[in-house]
mmCIF file of C-alpha atoms and ligand atoms in Angstrom:
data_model
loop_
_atom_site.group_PDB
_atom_site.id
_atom_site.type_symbol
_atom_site.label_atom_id
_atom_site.label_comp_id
_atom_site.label_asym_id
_atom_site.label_seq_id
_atom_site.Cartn_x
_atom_site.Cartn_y
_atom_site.Cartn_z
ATOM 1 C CA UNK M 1 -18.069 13.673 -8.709
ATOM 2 C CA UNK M 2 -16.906 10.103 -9.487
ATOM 3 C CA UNK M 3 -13.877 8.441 -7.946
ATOM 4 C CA UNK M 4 -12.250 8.854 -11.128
ATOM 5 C CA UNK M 5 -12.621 12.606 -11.844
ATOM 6 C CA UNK M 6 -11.811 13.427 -7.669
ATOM 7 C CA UNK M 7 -8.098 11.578 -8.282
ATOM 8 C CA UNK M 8 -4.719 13.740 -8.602
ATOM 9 C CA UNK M 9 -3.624 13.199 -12.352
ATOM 10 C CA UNK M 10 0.025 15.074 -11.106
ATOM 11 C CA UNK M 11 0.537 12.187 -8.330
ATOM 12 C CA UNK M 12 -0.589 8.817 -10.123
ATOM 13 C CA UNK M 13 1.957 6.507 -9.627
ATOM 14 C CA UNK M 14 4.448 5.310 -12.540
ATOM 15 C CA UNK M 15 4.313 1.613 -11.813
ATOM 16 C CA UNK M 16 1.760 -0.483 -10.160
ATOM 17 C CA UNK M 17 2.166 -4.176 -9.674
ATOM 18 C CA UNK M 18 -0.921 -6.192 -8.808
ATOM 19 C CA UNK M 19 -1.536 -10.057 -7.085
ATOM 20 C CA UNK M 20 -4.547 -10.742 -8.923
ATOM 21 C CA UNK M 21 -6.114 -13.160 -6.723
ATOM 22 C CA UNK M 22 -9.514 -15.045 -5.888
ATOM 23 C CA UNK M 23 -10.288 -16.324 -9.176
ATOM 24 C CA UNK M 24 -10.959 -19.564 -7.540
ATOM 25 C CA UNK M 25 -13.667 -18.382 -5.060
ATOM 26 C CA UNK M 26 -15.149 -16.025 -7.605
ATOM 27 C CA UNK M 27 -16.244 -19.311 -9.696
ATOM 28 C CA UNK M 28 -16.841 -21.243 -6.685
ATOM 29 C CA UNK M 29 -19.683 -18.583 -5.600
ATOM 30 C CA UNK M 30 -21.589 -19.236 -9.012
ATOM 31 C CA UNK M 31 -20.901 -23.085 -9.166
ATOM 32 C CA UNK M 32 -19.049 -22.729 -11.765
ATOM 33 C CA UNK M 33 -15.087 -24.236 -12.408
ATOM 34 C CA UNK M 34 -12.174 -23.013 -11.264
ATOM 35 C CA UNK M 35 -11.033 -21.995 -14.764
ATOM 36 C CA UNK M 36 -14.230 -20.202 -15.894
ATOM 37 C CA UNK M 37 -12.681 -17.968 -12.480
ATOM 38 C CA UNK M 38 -9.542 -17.725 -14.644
ATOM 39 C CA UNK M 39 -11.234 -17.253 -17.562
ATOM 40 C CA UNK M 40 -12.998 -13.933 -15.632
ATOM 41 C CA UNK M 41 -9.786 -12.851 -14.337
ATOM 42 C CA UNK M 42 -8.417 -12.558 -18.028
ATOM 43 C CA UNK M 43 -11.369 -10.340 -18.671
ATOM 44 C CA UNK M 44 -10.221 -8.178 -15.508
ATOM 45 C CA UNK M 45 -6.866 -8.178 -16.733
ATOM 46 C CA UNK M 46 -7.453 -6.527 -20.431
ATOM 47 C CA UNK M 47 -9.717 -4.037 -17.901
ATOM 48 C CA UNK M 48 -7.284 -3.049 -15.691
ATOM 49 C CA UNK M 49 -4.755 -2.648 -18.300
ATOM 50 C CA UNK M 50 -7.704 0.037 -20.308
ATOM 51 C CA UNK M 51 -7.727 1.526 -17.159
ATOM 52 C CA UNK M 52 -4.161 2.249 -16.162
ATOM 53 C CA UNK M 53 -3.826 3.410 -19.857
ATOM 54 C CA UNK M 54 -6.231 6.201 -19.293
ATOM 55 C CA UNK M 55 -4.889 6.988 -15.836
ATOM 56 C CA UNK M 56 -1.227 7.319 -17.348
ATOM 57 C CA UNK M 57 0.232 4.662 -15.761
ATOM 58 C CA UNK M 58 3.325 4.108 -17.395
ATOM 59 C CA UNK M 59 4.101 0.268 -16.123
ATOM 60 C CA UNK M 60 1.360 -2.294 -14.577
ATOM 61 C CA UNK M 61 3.248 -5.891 -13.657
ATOM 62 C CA UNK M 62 0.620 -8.685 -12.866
ATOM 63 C CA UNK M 63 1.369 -11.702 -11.374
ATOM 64 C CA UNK M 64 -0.028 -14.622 -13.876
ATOM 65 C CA UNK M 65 1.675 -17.216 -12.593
ATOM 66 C CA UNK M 66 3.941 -17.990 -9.804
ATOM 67 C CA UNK M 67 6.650 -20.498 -9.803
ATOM 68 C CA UNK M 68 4.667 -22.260 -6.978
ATOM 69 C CA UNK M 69 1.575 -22.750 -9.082
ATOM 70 C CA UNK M 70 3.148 -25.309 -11.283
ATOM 71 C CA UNK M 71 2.186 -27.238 -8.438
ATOM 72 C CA UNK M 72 -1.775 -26.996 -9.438
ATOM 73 C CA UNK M 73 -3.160 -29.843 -10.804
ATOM 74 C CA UNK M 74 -1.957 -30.700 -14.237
ATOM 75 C CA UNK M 75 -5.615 -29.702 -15.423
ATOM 76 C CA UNK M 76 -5.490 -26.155 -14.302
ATOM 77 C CA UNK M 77 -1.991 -25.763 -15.270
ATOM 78 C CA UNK M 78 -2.402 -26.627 -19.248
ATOM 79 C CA UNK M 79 -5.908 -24.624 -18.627
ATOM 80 C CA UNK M 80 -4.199 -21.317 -17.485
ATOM 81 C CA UNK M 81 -1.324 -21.677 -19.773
ATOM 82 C CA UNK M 82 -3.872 -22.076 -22.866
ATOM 83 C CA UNK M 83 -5.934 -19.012 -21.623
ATOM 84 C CA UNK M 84 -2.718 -16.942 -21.136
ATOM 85 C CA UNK M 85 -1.226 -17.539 -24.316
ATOM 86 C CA UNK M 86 -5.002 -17.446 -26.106
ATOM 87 C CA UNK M 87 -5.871 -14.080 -24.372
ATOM 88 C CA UNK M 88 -2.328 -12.210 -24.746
ATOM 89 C CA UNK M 89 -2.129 -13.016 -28.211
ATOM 90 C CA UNK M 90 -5.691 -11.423 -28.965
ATOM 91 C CA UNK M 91 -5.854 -8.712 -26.511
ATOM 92 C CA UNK M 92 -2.224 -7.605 -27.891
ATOM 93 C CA UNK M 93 -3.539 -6.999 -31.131
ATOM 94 C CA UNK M 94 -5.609 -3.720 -30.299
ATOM 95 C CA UNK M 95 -2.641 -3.193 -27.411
ATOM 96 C CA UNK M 96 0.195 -2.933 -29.562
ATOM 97 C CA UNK M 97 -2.506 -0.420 -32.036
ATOM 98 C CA UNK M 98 -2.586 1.556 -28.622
ATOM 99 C CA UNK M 99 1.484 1.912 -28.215
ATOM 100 C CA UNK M 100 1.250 -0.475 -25.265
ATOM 101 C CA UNK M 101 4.618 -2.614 -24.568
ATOM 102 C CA UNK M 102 4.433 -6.232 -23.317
ATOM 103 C CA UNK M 103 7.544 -7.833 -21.215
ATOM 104 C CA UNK M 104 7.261 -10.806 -19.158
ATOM 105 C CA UNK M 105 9.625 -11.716 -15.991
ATOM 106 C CA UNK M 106 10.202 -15.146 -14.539
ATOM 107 C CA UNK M 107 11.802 -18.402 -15.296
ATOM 108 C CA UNK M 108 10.513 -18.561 -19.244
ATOM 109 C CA UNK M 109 12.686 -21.868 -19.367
ATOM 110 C CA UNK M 110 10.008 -23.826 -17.695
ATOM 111 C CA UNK M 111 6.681 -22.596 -20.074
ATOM 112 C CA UNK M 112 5.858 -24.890 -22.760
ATOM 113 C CA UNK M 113 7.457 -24.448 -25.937
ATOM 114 C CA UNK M 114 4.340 -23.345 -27.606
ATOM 115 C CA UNK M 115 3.629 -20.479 -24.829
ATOM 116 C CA UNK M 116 7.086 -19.483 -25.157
ATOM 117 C CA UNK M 117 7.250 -18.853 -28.540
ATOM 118 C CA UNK M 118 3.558 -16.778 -28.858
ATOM 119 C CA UNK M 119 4.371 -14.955 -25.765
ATOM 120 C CA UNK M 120 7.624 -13.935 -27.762
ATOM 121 C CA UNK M 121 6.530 -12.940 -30.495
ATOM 122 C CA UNK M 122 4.265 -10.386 -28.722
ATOM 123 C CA UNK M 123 6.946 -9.149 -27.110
ATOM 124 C CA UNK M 124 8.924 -8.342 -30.039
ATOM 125 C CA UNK M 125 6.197 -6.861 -32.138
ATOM 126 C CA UNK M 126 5.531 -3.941 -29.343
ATOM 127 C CA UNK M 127 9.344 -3.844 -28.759
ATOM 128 C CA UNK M 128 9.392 -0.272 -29.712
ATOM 129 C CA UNK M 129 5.687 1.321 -28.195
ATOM 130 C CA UNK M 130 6.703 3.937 -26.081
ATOM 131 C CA UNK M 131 3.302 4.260 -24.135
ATOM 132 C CA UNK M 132 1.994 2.054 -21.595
ATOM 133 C CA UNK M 133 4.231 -1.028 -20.542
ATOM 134 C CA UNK M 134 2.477 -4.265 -19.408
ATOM 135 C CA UNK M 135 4.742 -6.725 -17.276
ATOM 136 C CA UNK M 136 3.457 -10.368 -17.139
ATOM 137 C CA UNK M 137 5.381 -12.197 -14.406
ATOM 138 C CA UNK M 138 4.882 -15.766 -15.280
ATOM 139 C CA UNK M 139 6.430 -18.684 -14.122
ATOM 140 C CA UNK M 140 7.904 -15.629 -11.673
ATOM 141 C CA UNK M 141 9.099 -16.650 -7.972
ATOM 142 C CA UNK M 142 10.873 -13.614 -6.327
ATOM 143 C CA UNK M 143 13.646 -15.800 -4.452
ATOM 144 C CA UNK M 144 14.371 -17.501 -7.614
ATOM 145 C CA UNK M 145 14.875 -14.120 -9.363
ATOM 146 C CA UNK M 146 17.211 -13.507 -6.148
ATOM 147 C CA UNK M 147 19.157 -16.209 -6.514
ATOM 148 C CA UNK M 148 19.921 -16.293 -10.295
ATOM 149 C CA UNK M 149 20.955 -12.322 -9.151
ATOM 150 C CA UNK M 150 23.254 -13.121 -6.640
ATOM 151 C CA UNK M 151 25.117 -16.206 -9.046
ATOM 152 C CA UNK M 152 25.776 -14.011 -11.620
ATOM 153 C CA UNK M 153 27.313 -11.400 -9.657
ATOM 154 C CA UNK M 154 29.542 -14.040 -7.610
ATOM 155 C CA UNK M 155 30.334 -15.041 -11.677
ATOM 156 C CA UNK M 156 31.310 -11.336 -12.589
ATOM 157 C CA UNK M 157 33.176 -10.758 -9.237
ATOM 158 C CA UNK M 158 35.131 -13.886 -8.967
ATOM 159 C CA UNK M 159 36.820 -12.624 -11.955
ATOM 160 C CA UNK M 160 37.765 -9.900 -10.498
ATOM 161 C CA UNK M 161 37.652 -10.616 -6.523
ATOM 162 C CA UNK M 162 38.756 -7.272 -5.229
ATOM 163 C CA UNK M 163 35.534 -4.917 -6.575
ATOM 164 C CA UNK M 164 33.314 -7.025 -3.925
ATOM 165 C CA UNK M 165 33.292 -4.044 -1.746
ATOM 166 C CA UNK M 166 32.214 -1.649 -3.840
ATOM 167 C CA UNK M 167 29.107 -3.923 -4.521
ATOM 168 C CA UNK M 168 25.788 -1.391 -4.490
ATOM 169 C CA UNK M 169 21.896 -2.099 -4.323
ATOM 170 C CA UNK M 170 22.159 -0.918 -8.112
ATOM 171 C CA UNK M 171 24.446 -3.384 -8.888
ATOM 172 C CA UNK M 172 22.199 -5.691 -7.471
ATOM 173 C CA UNK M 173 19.425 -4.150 -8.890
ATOM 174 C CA UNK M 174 20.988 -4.406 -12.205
ATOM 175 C CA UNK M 175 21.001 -8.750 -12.258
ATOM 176 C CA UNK M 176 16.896 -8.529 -11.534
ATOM 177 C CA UNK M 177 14.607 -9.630 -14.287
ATOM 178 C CA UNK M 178 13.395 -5.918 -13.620
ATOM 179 C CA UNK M 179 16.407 -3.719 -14.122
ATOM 180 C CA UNK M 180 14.983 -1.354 -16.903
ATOM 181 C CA UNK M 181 11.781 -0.885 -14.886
ATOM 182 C CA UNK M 182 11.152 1.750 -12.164
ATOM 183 C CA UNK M 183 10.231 -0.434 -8.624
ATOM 184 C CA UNK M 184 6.549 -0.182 -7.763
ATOM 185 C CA UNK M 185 4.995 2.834 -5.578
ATOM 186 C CA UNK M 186 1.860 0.767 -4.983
ATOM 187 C CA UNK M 187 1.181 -2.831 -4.871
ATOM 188 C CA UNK M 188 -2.627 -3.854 -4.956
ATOM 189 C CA UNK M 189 -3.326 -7.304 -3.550
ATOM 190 C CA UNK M 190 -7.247 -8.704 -4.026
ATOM 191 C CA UNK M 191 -9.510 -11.281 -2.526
ATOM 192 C CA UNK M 192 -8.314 -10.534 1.196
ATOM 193 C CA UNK M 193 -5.585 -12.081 1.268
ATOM 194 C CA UNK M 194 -2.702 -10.465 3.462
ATOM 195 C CA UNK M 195 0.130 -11.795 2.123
ATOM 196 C CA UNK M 196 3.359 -10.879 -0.534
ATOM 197 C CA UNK M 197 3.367 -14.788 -1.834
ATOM 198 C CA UNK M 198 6.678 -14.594 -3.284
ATOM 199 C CA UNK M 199 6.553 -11.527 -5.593
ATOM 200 C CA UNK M 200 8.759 -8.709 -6.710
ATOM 201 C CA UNK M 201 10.368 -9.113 -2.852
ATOM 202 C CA UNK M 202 13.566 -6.573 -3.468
ATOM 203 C CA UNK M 203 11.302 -4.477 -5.445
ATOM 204 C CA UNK M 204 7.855 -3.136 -3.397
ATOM 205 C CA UNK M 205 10.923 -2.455 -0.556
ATOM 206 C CA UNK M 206 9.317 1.283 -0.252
ATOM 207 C CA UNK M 207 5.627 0.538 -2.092
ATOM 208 C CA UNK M 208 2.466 1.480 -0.736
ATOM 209 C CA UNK M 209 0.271 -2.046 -0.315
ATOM 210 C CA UNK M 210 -3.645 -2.114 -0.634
ATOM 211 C CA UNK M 211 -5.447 -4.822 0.031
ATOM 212 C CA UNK M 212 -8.985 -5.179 -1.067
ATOM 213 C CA UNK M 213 -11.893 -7.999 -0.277
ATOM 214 C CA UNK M 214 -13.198 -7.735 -3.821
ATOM 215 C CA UNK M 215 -12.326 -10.773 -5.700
ATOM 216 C CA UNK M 216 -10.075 -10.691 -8.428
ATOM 217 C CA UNK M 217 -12.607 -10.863 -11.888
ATOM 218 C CA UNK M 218 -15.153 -8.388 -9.667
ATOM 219 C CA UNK M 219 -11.756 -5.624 -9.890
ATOM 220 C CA UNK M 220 -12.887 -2.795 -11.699
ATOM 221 C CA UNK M 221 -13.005 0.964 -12.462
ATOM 222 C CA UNK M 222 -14.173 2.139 -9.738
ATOM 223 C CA UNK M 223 -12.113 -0.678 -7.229
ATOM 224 C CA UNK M 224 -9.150 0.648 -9.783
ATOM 225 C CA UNK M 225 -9.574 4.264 -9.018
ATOM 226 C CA UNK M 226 -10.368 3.406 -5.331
ATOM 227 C CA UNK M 227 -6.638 1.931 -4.698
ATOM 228 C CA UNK M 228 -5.345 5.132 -6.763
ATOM 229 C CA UNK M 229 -7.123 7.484 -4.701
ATOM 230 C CA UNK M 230 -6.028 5.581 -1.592
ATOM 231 C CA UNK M 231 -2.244 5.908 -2.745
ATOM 232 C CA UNK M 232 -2.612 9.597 -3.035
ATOM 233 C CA UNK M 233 -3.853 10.466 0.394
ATOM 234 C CA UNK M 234 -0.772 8.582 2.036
ATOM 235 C CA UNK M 235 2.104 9.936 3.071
ATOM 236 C CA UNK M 236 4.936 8.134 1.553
ATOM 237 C CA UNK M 237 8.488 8.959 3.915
ATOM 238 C CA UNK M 238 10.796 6.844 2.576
ATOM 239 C CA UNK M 239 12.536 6.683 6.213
ATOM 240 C CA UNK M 240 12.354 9.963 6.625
ATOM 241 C CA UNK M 241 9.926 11.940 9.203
ATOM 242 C CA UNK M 242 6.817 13.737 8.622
ATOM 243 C CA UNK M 243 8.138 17.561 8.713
ATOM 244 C CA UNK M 244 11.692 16.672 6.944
ATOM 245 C CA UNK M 245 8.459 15.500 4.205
ATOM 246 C CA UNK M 246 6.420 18.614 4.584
ATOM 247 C CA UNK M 247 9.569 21.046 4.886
ATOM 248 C CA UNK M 248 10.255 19.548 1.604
ATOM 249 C CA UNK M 249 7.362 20.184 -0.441
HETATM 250 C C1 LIG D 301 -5.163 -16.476 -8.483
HETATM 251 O O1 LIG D 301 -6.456 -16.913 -8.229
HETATM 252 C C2 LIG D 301 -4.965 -16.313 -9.908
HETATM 253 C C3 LIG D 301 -4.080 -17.040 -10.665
HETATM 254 C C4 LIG D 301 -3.178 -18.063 -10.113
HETATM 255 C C5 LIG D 301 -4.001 -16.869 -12.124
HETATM 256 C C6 LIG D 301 -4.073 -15.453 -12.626
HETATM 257 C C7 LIG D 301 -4.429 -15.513 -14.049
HETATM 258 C C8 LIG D 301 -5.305 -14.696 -14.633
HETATM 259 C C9 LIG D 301 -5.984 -13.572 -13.955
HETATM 260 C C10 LIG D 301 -5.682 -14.914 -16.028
HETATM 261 C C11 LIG D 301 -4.849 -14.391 -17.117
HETATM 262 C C12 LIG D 301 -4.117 -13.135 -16.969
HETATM 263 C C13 LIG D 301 -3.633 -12.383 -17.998
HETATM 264 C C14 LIG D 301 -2.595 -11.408 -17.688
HETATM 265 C C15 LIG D 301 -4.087 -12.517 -19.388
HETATM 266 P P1 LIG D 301 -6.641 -18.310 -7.496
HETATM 267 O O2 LIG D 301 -6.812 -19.373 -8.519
HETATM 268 O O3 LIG D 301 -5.508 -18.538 -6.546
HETATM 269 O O4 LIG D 301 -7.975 -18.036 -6.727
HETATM 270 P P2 LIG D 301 -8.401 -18.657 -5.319
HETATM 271 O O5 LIG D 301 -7.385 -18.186 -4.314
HETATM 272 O O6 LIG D 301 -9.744 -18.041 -5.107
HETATM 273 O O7 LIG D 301 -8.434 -20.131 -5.486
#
């Protein structure tokens, strides 16, 4: 039986967020430029979305681009932002047929106006799909996201001083880029890297991580269905013990 037919459809998780990392090295191994590894990883993308489509996943977020990588050179910068815009705008096209939903997070402020505008347009045209949603966080840094939260609540509150005390996570939760979207059970982080870089901080507080050597445009199926399966054979305790989680069920 494969991978895919042994996994739990009752217990696949609602929202999975994913670092999709190693492009670089991937086209380093063949010789080949860094953004022929990006080029690859847009390929992996559209796949993974198919995938967590079929699975019923009902959100995916991937991490495009960070706030830090506007610090690449200028060369790989207008390269990725060319194959982002390029590949959401034609990959949408059968998505949007399929009742998939795009929404970006992150600082859109800082994307060229061109990027902006295509990546807009997307997102108003699947507006109302009800299936699949399919987060892109570009230009995303997790602090910043913080930040701009915590200024517009001091703006709200120093109107009216004396609420600060009844201040909740939801509250909170409310000024994120995220606050329609349900936070992440599992987080999937390739290339073996062991590391959060910056991303969705406040939300993966109680998500499962997997971390995987394969590199990011080698991520498929069967990797897919391997950090699914993975997910469903932990126990997830939320601060709670074992038996108060087994007494439960
Ligand atoms: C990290 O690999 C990857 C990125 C910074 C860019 C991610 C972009 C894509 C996968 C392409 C487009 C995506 C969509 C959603 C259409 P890296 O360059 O840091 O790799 P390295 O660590 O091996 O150098």
């Amino acid at each position: 039986m494969s991978l895919k037919e042994q996994l739990d459809r009752d217990r696949i998780p609602q929202h999975v967020a994913v670092i999709m990392d190693g492009n670089g090295r991937w086209a380093a191994k063949l010789g080949k430029p860094r953004l022929e590894g990006h080029a690859a990883g847009a390929k992996a993308a559209r796949r993974a979305v198919e995938i967590a489509h079929e699975l019923g996943i009902k959100y995916i977020t991937l991490y495009a681009f960070s706030i830090e990588n506007w610090n690449r050179p200028d060369s790989e910068v207008n390269g990725l932002m060319s194959l982002l815009t390029s590949s959401i705008a034609q990959q949408f096209v059968d998505l949007i047929k399929n009742n998939v939903r795009l929404l970006t997070i992150g600082d859109n402020s800082m994307l060229p106006d061109n990027v902006r505008t295509d990546i807009e347009n997307v997102v108003k045209k699947s507006a109302s799909n009800t299936g699949l949603t399919v987060i892109i966080a570009l230009s995303y840094g997790s602090r910043f996201e913080i930040v701009n939260a915590a200024k517009s609540l001091l703006k709200k509150y120093s109107q009216n001083p004396f609420d600060i005390d009844n201040l909740s996570e939801k509250d909170f939760a409310d000024c994120l880029y995220t606050s329609q979207i349900p936070d992440p059970e599992l987080l999937i982080r390739t290339s073996g890297e062991y590391r959060i870089s910056n991303f969705l901080l406040w939300q993966i507080s109680y998500s499962e991580l997997y971390f995987t050597e394969t590199l990011w445009p080698d991520f498929d199926e069967e990797e897919f269905c391997k950090a699914i399966y993975d997910f469903q054979h932990r126990e997830r305790r939320f601060g709670k013990t074992s038996e108060q989680i087994k007494d439960s069920k």
